[in-house]
C-alpha positions as a Markdown table, in Angstrom:
| # | Residue | x | y | z |
|---|---|---|---|---|
| 1 | Met | 0.0 | 0.0 | 0.0 |
| 2 | Gly | 1.1 | 3.6 | -0.4 |
| 3 | Ala | 1.9 | 3.5 | -4.1 |
| 4 | Glu | 0.6 | 7.0 | -4.9 |
| 5 | Val | 2.1 | 9.9 | -6.8 |
| 6 | Gly | 4.2 | 12.0 | -4.4 |
| 7 | Asn | 4.9 | 9.3 | -1.9 |
| 8 | Asn | 8.4 | 7.9 | -1.2 |
| 9 | Val | 9.0 | 4.3 | -2.3 |
| 10 | Ser | 10.7 | 3.7 | 1.0 |
| 11 | Asp | 7.2 | 4.2 | 2.6 |
| 12 | Leu | 5.6 | 1.3 | 0.7 |
| 13 | Thr | 4.2 | -1.5 | 2.7 |
| 14 | Gly | 3.1 | -5.0 | 1.8 |
| 15 | Ser | 4.5 | -7.4 | -0.8 |
| 16 | Tyr | 6.1 | -5.7 | -3.8 |
| 17 | Gly | 9.3 | -5.7 | -5.9 |
| 18 | Leu | 11.1 | -2.7 | -7.5 |
| 19 | Ser | 13.2 | -2.8 | -10.6 |
| 20 | Asn | 16.3 | -0.9 | -11.1 |
| 21 | Ser | 15.9 | 2.9 | -11.4 |
| 22 | Ile | 16.6 | 4.9 | -14.5 |
| 23 | Met | 17.8 | 8.5 | -14.6 |
| 24 | Val | 15.7 | 10.9 | -16.7 |
| 25 | Thr | 17.4 | 14.1 | -17.8 |
| 26 | Arg | 15.2 | 16.8 | -19.3 |
| 27 | Ala | 16.8 | 19.0 | -21.9 |
| 28 | Thr | 16.8 | 22.7 | -21.2 |
| 29 | Ala | 17.4 | 25.5 | -23.7 |
| 30 | Gly | 17.7 | 28.2 | -21.0 |
| 31 | Thr | 15.7 | 31.3 | -20.7 |
| 32 | Leu | 15.8 | 34.3 | -23.1 |
| 33 | Asp | 15.6 | 37.8 | -21.6 |
| 34 | Gly | 15.0 | 40.9 | -23.7 |
| 35 | Gly | 12.4 | 42.5 | -25.8 |
| 36 | Pro | 9.7 | 42.6 | -26.8 |
| 37 | Phe | 10.9 | 44.5 | -29.9 |
| 38 | Asn | 8.8 | 46.9 | -31.9 |
| 39 | Phe | 10.0 | 47.9 | -35.4 |
| 40 | Asp | 8.5 | 50.1 | -38.1 |
| 41 | Ile | 8.8 | 48.7 | -41.6 |
| 42 | Asp | 10.4 | 51.7 | -43.2 |
| 43 | Gly | 13.4 | 50.5 | -45.3 |
| 44 | Thr | 15.8 | 51.1 | -42.4 |
| 45 | Pro | 17.4 | 47.9 | -41.0 |
| 46 | Asp | 16.0 | 46.8 | -37.7 |
| 47 | Met | 18.1 | 44.4 | -35.6 |
| 48 | Val | 17.5 | 43.0 | -32.1 |
| 49 | Ser | 20.1 | 43.6 | -29.4 |
| 50 | Gly | 20.5 | 43.1 | -25.7 |
| 51 | Ile | 19.1 | 39.6 | -25.6 |
| 52 | Thr | 20.6 | 37.5 | -22.9 |
| 53 | Val | 20.4 | 33.7 | -22.2 |
| 54 | Ser | 20.3 | 32.4 | -18.6 |
| 55 | Asp | 20.5 | 28.8 | -17.4 |
| 56 | Asn | 22.6 | 26.0 | -18.7 |
| 57 | Phe | 22.0 | 24.1 | -22.0 |
| 58 | Asp | 22.7 | 20.5 | -21.7 |
| 59 | Leu | 22.6 | 19.0 | -25.2 |
| 60 | Ala | 25.3 | 18.9 | -27.9 |
| 61 | Asn | 23.8 | 21.5 | -30.3 |
| 62 | Thr | 22.4 | 24.9 | -29.7 |
| 63 | Gly | 21.1 | 27.8 | -31.9 |
| 64 | Tyr | 18.2 | 30.1 | -32.4 |
| 65 | Val | 14.9 | 29.7 | -34.2 |
| 66 | Ile | 12.9 | 32.5 | -35.7 |
| 67 | Thr | 9.3 | 31.7 | -36.3 |
| 68 | Asp | 6.2 | 33.6 | -37.3 |
| 69 | Asp | 3.3 | 33.6 | -34.9 |
| 70 | Gln | 2.1 | 30.3 | -36.3 |
| 71 | Gly | 5.3 | 28.5 | -35.6 |
| 72 | Asn | 6.6 | 28.4 | -39.2 |
| 73 | Ile | 10.4 | 28.5 | -39.2 |
| 74 | Leu | 11.7 | 31.7 | -40.9 |
| 75 | Gly | 15.3 | 31.5 | -39.9 |
| 76 | Leu | 17.9 | 29.5 | -38.0 |
| 77 | Pro | 20.7 | 31.8 | -36.8 |
| 78 | Pro | 23.4 | 29.5 | -35.2 |
| 79 | Thr | 24.8 | 32.1 | -32.8 |
| 80 | Met | 23.8 | 35.2 | -30.9 |
| 81 | Asp | 26.0 | 37.3 | -33.2 |
| 82 | Asp | 24.1 | 35.9 | -36.2 |
| 83 | Leu | 20.8 | 36.5 | -34.5 |
| 84 | Glu | 21.7 | 40.2 | -33.8 |
| 85 | Gly | 22.6 | 40.5 | -37.5 |
| 86 | Val | 19.1 | 39.5 | -38.8 |
| 87 | Asp | 17.3 | 42.5 | -40.4 |
| 88 | Phe | 13.7 | 42.2 | -39.3 |
| 89 | Asp | 12.7 | 45.1 | -41.5 |
| 90 | Ala | 13.2 | 43.0 | -44.6 |
| 91 | Ala | 10.6 | 40.5 | -43.3 |
| 92 | Gly | 7.7 | 42.9 | -43.8 |
| 93 | Val | 4.7 | 43.5 | -41.5 |
| 94 | Gly | 3.9 | 40.8 | -39.0 |
| 95 | Val | 5.0 | 39.1 | -35.8 |
| 96 | Cys | 8.2 | 37.0 | -35.2 |
| 97 | Leu | 9.1 | 34.9 | -32.3 |
| 98 | Ile | 12.8 | 34.2 | -31.3 |
| 99 | Trp | 13.6 | 31.0 | -29.5 |
| 100 | Arg | 16.7 | 29.3 | -28.3 |
| 101 | Ile | 17.0 | 25.6 | -29.1 |
| 102 | Thr | 19.2 | 22.9 | -27.7 |
| 103 | Tyr | 19.1 | 19.4 | -29.3 |
| 104 | Ser | 20.8 | 16.1 | -29.8 |
| 105 | Glu | 21.8 | 14.6 | -33.1 |
| 106 | Gly | 19.0 | 13.1 | -35.0 |
| 107 | Leu | 16.5 | 16.0 | -34.7 |
| 108 | Thr | 14.3 | 16.2 | -37.7 |
| 109 | Gly | 12.2 | 19.2 | -38.9 |
| 110 | Leu | 14.6 | 21.9 | -38.0 |
| 111 | Glu | 14.5 | 23.6 | -41.4 |
| 112 | Thr | 13.3 | 26.9 | -42.8 |
| 113 | Gly | 9.8 | 26.5 | -44.0 |
| 114 | Gln | 8.9 | 23.7 | -41.5 |
| 115 | Asn | 6.8 | 24.2 | -38.4 |
| 116 | Ala | 8.4 | 24.2 | -35.0 |
| 117 | Ala | 5.5 | 22.1 | -33.7 |
| 118 | Asp | 6.6 | 19.3 | -36.0 |
| 119 | Leu | 10.1 | 18.9 | -34.6 |
| 120 | Glu | 10.9 | 15.3 | -33.7 |
| 121 | Gly | 13.8 | 14.1 | -31.5 |
| 122 | Thr | 15.5 | 15.2 | -28.3 |
| 123 | Phe | 15.3 | 19.0 | -28.0 |
| 124 | Ser | 14.2 | 21.9 | -25.9 |
| 125 | Leu | 12.9 | 25.3 | -26.9 |
| 126 | Ser | 13.3 | 28.3 | -24.5 |
| 127 | Asn | 10.7 | 30.8 | -23.9 |
| 128 | Ser | 10.1 | 33.1 | -26.9 |
| 129 | Ile | 10.8 | 36.8 | -27.4 |
| 130 | Thr | 8.3 | 38.7 | -29.6 |
| 131 | Val | 9.4 | 41.0 | -32.5 |
| 132 | Asn | 6.5 | 43.1 | -33.7 |
| 133 | Arg | 7.0 | 44.5 | -37.3 |
| 134 | Asn | 4.5 | 47.3 | -38.0 |
């Protein structure tokens, strides 16, 4: 008795057997701080700046994902420097979301034109930062 969520296995009573344990490590992409950004589409380049990343990333590959508000992948800047070099004015009117991604080999769907909701494999997306293009 006592096999309930939140209880400690050492408090179980009665006849039972436990298998070996396994360690589960959840991926984390960290937390993005900065924004939201608001840009006027006026022919003048508009770049984000001052974005910081907190927390550790624990998978082999990291980068950034820029999506529209429907999750369609518009760009994949590999580094913060590359992200800060993206001209959001050239994208026209709309909303973009910037995410940090960390992932293991074998991730599929991480391509421009695909939808971030369709990613498959071991990965984590951070919170998003909004870029409004008016």
